[in-house]
PDB file of C-alpha atoms in Angstrom:
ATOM      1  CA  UNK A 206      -4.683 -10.252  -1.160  1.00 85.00           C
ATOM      2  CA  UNK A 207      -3.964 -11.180   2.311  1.00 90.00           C
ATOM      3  CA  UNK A 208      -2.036 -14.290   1.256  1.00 94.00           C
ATOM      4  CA  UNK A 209      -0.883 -12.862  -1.564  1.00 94.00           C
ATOM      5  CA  UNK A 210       3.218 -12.005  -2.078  1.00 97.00           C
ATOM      6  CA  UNK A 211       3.452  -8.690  -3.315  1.00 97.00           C
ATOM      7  CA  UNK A 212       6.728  -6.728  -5.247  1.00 97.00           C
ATOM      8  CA  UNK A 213       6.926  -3.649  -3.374  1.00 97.00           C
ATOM      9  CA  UNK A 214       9.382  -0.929  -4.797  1.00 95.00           C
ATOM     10  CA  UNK A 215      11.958   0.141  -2.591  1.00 92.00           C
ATOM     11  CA  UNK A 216      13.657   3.599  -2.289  1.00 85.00           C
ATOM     12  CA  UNK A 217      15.614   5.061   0.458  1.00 84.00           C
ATOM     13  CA  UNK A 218      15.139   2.880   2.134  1.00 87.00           C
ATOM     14  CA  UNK A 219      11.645   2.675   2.349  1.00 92.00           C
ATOM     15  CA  UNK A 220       8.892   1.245   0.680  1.00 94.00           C
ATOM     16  CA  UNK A 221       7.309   3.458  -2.312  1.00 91.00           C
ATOM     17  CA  UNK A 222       4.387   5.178  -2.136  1.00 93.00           C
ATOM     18  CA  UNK A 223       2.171   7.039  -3.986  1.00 92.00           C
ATOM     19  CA  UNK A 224      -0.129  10.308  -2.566  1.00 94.00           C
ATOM     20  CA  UNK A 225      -3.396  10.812  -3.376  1.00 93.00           C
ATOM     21  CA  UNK A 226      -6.848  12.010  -2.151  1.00 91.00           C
ATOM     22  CA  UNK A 227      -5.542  12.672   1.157  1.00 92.00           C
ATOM     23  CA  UNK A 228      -4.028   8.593   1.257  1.00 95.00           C
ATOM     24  CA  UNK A 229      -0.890   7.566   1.152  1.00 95.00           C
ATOM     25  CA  UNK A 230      -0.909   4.347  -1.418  1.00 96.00           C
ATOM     26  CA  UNK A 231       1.782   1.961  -0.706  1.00 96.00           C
ATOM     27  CA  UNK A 232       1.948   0.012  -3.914  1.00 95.00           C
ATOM     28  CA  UNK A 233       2.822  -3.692  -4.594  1.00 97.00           C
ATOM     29  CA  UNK A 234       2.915  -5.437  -7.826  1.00 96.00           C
ATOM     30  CA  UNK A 235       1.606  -9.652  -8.332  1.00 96.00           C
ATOM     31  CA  UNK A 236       4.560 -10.637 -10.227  1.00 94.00           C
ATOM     32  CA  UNK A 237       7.642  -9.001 -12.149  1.00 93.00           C
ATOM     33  CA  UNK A 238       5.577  -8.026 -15.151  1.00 92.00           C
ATOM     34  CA  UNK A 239       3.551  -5.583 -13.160  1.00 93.00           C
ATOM     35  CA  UNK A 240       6.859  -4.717 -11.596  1.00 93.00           C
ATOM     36  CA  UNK A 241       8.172  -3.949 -15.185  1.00 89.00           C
ATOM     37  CA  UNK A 242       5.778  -2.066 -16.697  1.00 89.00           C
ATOM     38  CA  UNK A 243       5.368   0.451 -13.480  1.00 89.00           C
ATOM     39  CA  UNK A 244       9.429   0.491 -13.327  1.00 89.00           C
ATOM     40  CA  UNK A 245       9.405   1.710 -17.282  1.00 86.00           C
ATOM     41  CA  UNK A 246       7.826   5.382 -16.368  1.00 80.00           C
ATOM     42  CA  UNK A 247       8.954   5.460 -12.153  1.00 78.00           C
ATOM     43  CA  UNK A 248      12.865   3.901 -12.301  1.00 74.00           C
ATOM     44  CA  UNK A 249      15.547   6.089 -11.889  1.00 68.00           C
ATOM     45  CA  UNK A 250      17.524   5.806 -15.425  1.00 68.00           C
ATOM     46  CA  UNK A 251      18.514   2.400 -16.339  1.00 70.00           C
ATOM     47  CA  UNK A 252      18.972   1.296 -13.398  1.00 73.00           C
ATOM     48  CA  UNK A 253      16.666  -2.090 -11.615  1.00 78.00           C
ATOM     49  CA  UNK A 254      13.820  -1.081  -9.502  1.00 84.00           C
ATOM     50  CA  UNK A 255      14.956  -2.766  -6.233  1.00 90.00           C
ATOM     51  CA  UNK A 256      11.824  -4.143  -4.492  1.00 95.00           C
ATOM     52  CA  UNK A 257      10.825  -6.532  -1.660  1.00 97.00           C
ATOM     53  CA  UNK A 258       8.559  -9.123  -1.401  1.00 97.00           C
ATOM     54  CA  UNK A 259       6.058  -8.855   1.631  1.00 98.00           C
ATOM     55  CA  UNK A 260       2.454 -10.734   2.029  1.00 97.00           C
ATOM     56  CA  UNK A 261      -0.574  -8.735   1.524  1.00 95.00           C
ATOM     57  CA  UNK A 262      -1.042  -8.881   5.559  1.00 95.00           C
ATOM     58  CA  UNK A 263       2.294  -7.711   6.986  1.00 96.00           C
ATOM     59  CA  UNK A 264       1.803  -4.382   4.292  1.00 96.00           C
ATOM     60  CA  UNK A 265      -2.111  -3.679   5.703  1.00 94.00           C
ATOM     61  CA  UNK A 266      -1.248  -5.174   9.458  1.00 94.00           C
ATOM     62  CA  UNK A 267       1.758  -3.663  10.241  1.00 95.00           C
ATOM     63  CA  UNK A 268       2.770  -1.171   7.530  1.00 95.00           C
ATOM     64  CA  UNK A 269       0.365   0.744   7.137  1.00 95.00           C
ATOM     65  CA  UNK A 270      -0.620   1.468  11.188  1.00 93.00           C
ATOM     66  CA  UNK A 271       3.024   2.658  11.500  1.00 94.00           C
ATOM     67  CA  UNK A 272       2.587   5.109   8.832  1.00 93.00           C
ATOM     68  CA  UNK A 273       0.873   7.531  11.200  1.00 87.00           C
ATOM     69  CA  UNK A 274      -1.233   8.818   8.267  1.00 93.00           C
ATOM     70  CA  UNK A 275      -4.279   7.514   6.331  1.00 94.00           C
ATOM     71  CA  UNK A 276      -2.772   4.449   4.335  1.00 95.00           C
ATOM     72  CA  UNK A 277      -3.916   2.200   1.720  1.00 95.00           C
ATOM     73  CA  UNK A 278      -2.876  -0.533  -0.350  1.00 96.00           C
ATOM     74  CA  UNK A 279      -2.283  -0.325  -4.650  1.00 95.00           C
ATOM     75  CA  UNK A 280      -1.656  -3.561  -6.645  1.00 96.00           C
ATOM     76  CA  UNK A 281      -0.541  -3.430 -10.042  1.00 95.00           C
ATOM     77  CA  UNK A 282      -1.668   0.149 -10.925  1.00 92.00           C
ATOM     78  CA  UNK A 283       0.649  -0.116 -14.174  1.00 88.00           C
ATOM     79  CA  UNK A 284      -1.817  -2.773 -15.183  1.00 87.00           C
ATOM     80  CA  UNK A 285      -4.451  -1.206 -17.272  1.00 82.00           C
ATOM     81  CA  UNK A 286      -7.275  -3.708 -16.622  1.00 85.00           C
ATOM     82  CA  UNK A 287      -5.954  -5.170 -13.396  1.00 82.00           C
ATOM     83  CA  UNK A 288      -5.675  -2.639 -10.896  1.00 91.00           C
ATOM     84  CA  UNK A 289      -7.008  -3.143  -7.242  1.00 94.00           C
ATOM     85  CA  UNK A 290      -7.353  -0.835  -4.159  1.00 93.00           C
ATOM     86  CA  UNK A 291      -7.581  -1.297  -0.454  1.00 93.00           C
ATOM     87  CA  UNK A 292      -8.204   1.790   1.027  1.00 92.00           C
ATOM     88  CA  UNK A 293      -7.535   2.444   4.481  1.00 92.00           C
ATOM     89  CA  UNK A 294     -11.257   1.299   6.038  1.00 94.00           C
ATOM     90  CA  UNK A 295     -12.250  -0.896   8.741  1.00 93.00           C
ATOM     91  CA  UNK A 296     -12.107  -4.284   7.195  1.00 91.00           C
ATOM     92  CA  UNK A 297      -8.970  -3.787   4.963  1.00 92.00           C
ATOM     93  CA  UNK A 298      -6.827  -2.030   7.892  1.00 92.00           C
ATOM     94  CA  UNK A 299      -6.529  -1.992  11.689  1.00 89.00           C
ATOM     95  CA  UNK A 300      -9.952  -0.222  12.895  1.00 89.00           C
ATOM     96  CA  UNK A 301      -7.002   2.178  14.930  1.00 88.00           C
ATOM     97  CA  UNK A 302      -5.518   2.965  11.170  1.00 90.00           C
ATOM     98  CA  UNK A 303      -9.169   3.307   9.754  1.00 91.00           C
ATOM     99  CA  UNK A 304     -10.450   6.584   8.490  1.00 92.00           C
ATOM    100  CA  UNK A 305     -13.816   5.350   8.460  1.00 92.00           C
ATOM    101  CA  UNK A 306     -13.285   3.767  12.085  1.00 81.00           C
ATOM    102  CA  UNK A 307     -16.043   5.054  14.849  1.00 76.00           C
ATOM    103  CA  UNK A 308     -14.973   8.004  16.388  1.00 53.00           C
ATOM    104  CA  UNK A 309     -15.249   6.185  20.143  1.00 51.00           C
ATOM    105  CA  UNK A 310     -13.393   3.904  19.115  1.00 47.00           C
ATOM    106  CA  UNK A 311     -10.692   6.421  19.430  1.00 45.00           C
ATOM    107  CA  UNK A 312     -11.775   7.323  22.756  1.00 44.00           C
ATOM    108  CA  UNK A 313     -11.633   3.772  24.144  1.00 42.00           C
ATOM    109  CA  UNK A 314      -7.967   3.829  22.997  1.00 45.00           C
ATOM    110  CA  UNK A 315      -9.085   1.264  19.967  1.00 45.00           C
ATOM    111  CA  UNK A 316      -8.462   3.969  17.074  1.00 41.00           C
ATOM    112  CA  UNK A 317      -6.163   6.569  15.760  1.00 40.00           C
ATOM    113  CA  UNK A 318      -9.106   9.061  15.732  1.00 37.00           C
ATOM    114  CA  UNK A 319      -9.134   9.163  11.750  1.00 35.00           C
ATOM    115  CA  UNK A 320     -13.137   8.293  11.901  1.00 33.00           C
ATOM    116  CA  UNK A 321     -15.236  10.918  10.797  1.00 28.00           C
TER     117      UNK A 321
END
């Protein structure tokens, strides 16, 4: 995923995203396809879903931690089959945008104090 270059809808300016369960889901797509069957039920009219094209990395490594809010990453959730999730936990995220991170962690200045 980290390698990967991911379709990410745009719209006002930001990046789309998704709520739910308490995360905030930014979600990329593998190719146009994906792209195409999300944009059927989420695009505004007839217009074209504009979108950009970011690696896996720069979305978990440097979106996400300036979201300020438990993050995660959703590729291809259109895709019936071929969904995939990276929740916001050490090992997919920063440990500082972690909500599994260790609570002095957060003390040392390392974490965002998510960690429960």
């Amino acid at each position: 995923m980290r390698r990967s270059v991911l379709l990410v809808p745009t719209a006002g300016g930001g990046l789309w995203s998704a709520r739910s369960g308490g995360v905030r889901w930014i979600c990329g797509f593998t190719d146009e396809t994906a792209l195409a069957r999300f944009a059927l039920h989420h695009a505004p009219g007839d217009r074209p879903m504009d979108y950009a094209a970011l690696l896996g990395a720069r979305i978990v490594d440097e979106v996400v931690p300036s979201l300020d809010e438990p993050a995660g990453l959703a590729v291809d959730i259109a895709t019936e089959d071929g969904s995939m999730f990276f929740p916001p936990v050490v090992g997919v995220v920063p440990a500082g945008s972690a909500v599994d991170a260790d609570v002095d962690s957060a003390e040392t200045g390392e974490g965002r104090g998510h960690g429960r």
